[in-house]
Coordinates of N, CA and C in Angstrom, one line a residue:
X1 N 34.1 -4.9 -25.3 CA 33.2 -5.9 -25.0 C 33.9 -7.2 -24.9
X2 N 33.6 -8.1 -23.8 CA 34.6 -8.9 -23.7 C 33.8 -10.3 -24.7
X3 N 34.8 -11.5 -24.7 CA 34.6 -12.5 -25.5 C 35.2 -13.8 -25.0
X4 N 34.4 -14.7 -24.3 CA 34.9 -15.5 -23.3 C 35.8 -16.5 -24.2
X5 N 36.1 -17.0 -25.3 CA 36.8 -17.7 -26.1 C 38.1 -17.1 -25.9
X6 N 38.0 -15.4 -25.9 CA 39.7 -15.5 -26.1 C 39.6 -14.9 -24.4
X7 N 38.7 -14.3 -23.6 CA 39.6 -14.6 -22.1 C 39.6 -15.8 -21.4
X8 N 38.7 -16.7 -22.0 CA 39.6 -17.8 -21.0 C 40.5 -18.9 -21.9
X9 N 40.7 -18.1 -23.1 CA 41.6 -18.7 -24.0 C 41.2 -20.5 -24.5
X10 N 39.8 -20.5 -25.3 CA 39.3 -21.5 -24.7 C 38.3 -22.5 -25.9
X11 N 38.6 -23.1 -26.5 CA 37.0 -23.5 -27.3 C 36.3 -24.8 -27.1
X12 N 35.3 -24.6 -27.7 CA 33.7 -25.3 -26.9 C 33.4 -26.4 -27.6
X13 N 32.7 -27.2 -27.1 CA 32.2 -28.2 -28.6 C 31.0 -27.7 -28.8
X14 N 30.3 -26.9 -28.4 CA 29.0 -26.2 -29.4 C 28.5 -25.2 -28.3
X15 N 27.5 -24.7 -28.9 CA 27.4 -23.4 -28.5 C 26.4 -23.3 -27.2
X16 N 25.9 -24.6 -26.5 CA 25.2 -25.0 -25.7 C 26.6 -24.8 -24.5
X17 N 27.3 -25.8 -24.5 CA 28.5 -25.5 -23.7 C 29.4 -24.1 -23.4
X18 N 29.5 -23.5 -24.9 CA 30.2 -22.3 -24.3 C 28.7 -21.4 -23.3
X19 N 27.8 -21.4 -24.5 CA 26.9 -20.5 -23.2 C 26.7 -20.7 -21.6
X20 N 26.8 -22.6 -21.3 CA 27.1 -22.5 -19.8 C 28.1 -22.1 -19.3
X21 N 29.2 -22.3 -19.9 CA 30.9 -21.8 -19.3 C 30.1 -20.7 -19.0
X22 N 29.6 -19.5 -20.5 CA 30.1 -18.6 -20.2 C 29.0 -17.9 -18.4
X23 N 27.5 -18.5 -18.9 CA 26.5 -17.7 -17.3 C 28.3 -18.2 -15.9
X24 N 28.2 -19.3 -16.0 CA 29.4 -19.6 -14.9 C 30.5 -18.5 -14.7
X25 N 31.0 -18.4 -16.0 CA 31.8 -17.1 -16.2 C 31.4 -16.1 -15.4
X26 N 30.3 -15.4 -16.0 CA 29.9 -14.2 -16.0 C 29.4 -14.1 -14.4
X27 N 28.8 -15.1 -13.5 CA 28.3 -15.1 -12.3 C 29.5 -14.8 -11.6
X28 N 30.4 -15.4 -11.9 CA 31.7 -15.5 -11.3 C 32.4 -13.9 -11.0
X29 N 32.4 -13.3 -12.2 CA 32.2 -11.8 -12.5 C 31.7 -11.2 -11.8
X30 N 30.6 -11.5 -11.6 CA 29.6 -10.6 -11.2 C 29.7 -10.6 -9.7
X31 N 30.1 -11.8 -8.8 CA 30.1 -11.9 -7.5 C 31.2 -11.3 -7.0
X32 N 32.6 -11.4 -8.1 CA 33.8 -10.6 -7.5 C 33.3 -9.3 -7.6
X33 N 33.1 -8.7 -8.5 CA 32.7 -7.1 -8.2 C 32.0 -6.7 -6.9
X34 N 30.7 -7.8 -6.8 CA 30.0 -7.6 -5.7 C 31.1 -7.3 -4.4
X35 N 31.5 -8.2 -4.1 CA 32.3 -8.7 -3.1 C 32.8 -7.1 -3.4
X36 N 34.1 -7.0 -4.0 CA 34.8 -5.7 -4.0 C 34.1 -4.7 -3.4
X37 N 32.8 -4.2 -3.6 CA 31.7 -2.7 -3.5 C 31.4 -3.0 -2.0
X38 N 30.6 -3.9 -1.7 CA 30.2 -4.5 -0.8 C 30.8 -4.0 0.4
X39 N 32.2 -4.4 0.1 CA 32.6 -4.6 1.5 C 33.7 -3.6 1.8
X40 N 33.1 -2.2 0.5 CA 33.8 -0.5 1.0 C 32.9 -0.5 2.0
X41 N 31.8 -0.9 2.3 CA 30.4 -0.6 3.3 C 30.4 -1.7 4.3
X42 N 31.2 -2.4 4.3 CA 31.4 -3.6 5.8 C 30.4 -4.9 5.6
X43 N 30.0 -4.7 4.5 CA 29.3 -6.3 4.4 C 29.5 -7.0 3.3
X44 N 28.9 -8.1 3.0 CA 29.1 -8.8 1.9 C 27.8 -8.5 1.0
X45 N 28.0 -9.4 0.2 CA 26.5 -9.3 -0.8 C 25.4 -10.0 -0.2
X46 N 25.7 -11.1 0.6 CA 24.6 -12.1 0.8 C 24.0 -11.1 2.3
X47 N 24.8 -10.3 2.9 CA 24.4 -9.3 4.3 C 23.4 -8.4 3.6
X48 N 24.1 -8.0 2.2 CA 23.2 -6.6 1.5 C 21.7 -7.4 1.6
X49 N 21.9 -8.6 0.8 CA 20.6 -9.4 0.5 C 19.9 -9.2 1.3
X50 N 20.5 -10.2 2.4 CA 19.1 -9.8 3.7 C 19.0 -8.6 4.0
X51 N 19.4 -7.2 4.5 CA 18.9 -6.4 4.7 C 17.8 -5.9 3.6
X52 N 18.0 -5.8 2.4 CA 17.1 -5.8 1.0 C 15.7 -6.3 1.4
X53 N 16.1 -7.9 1.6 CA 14.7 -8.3 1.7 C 13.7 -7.8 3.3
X54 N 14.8 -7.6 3.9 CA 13.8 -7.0 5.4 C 13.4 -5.5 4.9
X55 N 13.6 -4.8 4.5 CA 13.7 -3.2 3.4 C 12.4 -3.3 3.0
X56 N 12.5 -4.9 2.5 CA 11.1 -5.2 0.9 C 9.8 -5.2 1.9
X57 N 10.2 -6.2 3.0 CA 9.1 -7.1 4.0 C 8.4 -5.9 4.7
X58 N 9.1 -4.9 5.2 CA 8.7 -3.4 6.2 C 7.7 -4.0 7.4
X59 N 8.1 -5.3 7.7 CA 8.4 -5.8 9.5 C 8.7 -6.9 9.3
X60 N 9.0 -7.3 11.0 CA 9.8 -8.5 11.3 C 9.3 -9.7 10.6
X61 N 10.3 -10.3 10.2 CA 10.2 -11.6 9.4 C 10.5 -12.4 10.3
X62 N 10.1 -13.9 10.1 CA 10.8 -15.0 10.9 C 12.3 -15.6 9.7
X63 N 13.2 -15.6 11.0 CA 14.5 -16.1 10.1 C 14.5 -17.1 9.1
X64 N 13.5 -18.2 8.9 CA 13.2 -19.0 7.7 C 12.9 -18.4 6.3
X65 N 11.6 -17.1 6.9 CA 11.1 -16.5 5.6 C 12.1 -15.7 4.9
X66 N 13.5 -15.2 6.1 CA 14.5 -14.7 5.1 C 15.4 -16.2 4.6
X67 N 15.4 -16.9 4.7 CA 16.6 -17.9 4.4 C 15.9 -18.3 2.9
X68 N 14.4 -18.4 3.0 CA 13.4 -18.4 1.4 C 13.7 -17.4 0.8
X69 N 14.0 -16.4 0.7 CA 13.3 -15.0 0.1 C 15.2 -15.0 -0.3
X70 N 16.2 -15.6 0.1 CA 17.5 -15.2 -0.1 C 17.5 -15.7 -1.6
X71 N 18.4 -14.9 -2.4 CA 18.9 -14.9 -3.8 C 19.7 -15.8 -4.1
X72 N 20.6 -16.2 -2.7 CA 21.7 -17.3 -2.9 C 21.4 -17.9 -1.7
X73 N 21.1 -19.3 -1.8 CA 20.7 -19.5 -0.1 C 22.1 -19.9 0.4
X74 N 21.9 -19.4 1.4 CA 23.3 -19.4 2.1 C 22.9 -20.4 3.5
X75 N 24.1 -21.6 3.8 CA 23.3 -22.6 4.8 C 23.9 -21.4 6.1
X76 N 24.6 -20.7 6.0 CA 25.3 -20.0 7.1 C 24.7 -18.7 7.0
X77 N 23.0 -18.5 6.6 CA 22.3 -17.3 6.8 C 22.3 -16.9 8.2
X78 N 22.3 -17.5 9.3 CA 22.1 -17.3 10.9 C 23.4 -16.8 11.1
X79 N 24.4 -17.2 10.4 CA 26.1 -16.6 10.8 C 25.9 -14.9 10.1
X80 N 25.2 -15.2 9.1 CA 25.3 -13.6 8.4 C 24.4 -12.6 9.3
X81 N 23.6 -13.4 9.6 CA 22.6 -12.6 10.5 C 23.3 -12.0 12.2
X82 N 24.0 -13.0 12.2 CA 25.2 -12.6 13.4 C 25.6 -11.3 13.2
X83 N 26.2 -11.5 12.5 CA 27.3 -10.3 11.9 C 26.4 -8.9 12.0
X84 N 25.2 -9.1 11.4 CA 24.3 -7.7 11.3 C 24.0 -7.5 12.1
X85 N 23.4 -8.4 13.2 CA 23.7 -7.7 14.5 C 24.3 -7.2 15.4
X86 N 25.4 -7.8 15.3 CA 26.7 -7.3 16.0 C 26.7 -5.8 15.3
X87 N 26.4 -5.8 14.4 CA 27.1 -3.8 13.8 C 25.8 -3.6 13.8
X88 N 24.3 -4.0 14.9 CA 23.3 -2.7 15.0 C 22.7 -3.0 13.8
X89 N 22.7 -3.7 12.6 CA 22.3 -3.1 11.2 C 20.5 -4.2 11.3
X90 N 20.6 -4.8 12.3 CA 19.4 -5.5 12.5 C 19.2 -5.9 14.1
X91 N 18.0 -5.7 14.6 CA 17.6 -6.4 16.0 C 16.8 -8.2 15.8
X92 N 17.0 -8.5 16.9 CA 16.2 -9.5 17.2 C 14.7 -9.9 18.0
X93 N 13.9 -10.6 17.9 CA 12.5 -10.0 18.5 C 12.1 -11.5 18.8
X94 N 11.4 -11.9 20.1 CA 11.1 -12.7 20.3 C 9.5 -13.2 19.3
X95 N 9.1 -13.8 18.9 CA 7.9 -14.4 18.1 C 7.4 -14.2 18.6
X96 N 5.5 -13.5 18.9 CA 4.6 -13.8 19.7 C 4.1 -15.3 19.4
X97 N 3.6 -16.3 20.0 CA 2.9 -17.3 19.7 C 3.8 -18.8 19.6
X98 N 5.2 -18.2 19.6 CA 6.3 -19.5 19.2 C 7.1 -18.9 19.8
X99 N 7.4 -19.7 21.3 CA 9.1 -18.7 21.9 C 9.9 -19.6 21.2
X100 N 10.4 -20.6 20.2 CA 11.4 -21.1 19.6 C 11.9 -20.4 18.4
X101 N 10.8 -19.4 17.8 CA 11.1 -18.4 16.3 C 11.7 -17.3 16.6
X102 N 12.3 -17.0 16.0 CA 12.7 -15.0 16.4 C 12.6 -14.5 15.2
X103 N 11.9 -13.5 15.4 CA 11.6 -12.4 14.5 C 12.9 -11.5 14.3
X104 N 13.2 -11.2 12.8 CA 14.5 -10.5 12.7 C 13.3 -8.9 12.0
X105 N 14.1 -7.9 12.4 CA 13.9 -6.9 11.6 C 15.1 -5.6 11.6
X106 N 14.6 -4.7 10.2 CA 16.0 -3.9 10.0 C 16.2 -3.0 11.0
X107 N 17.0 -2.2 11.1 CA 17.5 -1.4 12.4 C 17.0 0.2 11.7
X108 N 17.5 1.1 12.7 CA 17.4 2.4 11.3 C 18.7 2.5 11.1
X109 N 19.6 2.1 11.1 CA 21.1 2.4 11.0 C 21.2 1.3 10.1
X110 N 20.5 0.4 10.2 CA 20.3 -0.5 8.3 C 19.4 -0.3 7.4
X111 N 18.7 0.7 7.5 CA 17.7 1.5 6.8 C 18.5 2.7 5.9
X112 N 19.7 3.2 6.8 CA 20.4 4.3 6.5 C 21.3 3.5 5.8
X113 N 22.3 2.6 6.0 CA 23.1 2.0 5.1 C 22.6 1.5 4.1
X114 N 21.4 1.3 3.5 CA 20.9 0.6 2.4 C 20.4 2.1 1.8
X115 N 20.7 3.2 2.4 CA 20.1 4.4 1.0 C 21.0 4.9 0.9
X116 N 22.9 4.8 1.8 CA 23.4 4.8 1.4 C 24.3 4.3 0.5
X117 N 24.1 3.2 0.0 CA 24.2 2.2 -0.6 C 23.7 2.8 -1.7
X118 N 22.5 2.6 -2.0 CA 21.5 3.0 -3.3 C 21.9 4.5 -4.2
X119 N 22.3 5.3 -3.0 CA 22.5 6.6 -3.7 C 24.1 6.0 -3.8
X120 N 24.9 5.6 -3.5 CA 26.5 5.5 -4.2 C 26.5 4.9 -5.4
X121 N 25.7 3.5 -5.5 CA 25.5 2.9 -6.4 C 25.9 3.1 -8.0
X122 N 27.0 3.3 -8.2 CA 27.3 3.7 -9.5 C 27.6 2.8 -10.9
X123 N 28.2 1.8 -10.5 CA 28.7 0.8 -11.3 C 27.4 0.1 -12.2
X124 N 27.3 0.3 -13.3 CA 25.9 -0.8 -13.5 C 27.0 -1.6 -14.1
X125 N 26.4 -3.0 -13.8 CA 26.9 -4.0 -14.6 C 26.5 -4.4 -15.6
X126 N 25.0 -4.0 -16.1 CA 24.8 -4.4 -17.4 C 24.5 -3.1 -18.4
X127 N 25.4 -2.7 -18.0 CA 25.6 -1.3 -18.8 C 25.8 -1.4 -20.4
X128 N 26.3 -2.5 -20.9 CA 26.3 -3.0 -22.4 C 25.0 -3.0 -22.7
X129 N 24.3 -3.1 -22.4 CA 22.9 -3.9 -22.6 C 21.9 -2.8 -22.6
X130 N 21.1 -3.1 -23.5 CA 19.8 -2.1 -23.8 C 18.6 -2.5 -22.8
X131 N 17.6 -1.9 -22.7 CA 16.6 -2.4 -22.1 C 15.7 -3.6 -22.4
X132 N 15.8 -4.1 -24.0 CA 15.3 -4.9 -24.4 C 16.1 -6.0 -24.5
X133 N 17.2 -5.9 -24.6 CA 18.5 -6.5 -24.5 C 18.5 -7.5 -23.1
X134 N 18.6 -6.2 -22.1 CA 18.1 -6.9 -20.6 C 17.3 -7.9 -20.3
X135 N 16.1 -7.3 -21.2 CA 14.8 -7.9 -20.8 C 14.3 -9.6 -21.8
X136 N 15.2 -9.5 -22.7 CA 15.3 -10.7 -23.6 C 16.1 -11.6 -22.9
X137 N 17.6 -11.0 -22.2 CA 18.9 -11.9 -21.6 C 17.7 -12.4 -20.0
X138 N 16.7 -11.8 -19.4 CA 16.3 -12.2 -18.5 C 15.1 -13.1 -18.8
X139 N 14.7 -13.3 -20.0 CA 13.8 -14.1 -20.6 C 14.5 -15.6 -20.6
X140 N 15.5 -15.1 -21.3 CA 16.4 -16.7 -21.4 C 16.6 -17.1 -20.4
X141 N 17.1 -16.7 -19.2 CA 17.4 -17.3 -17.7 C 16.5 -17.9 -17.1
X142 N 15.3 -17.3 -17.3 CA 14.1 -17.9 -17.3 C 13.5 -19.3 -17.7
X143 N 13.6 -18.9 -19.2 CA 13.6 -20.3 -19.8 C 14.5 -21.6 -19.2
X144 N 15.8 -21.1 -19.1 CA 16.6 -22.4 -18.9 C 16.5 -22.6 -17.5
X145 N 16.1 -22.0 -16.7 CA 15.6 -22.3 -15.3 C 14.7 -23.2 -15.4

């Protein structure tokens, strides 16, 4: 189990401060891994994301409601959305009622890579952690949000 005092070799002036180090820490953690998995499968995390939330939505969204619904907003969500297109993993659709909106939705070949995904999925990251554990550590995020 790790202990952010002795990996980043490091001490706090109270325990308010190390706990921010450490969420910073631990995000930081958590996004390299991502990154690593992610992109055995050709995309990033923030690509997984949007496909996720078009998965969630089960039709076309307008590109704003995904740039809301994103986990990390990303100002270059239109560049990610490029990319998914380019590899098929989403189409484009004209808006009825607004020709300046386009409707994005998932492909079936980004339907297929997200259950591929889901069934490889092996790594849990909060694998230390009990269910109550979890559910207390997601309480607190909450609070300090």
């Amino acid at each position: 189990m790790g202990d952010l005092s002795k990996d980043i070799k490091s001490k706090f002036l109270n325990a308010k401060v190390k706990a921010l180090i450490n969420i910073i820490y631990t995000a930081n953690w958590i996004n390299s891994r991502q990154n690593d998995y992610f992109k055995t499968f050709g995309i990033s995390p923030q690509q997984f994301n949007i496909l996720r939330i078009l998965r969630g939505a089960g039709e076309p969204i307008k590109v704003q409601t995904i740039k809301e619904r994103m986990i990390e907003r990303a100002p270059n969500a239109t560049r990610l959305m490029d990319k998914l297109y380019d590899k098929a993993l989403i189409n484009r659709l004209p808006c009825p009622g607004d020709r300046r909106a386009v409707h994005i939705e998932i492909t079936n070949k980004g339907l297929n890579l997200l259950k591929e995904i889901d069934k490889d999925h092996k790594e849990d990251l909060l694998k230390n952690l009990t269910e109550e554990e979890a559910e207390k550590l997601s309480e607190l995020l909450d609070k300090m949000r």
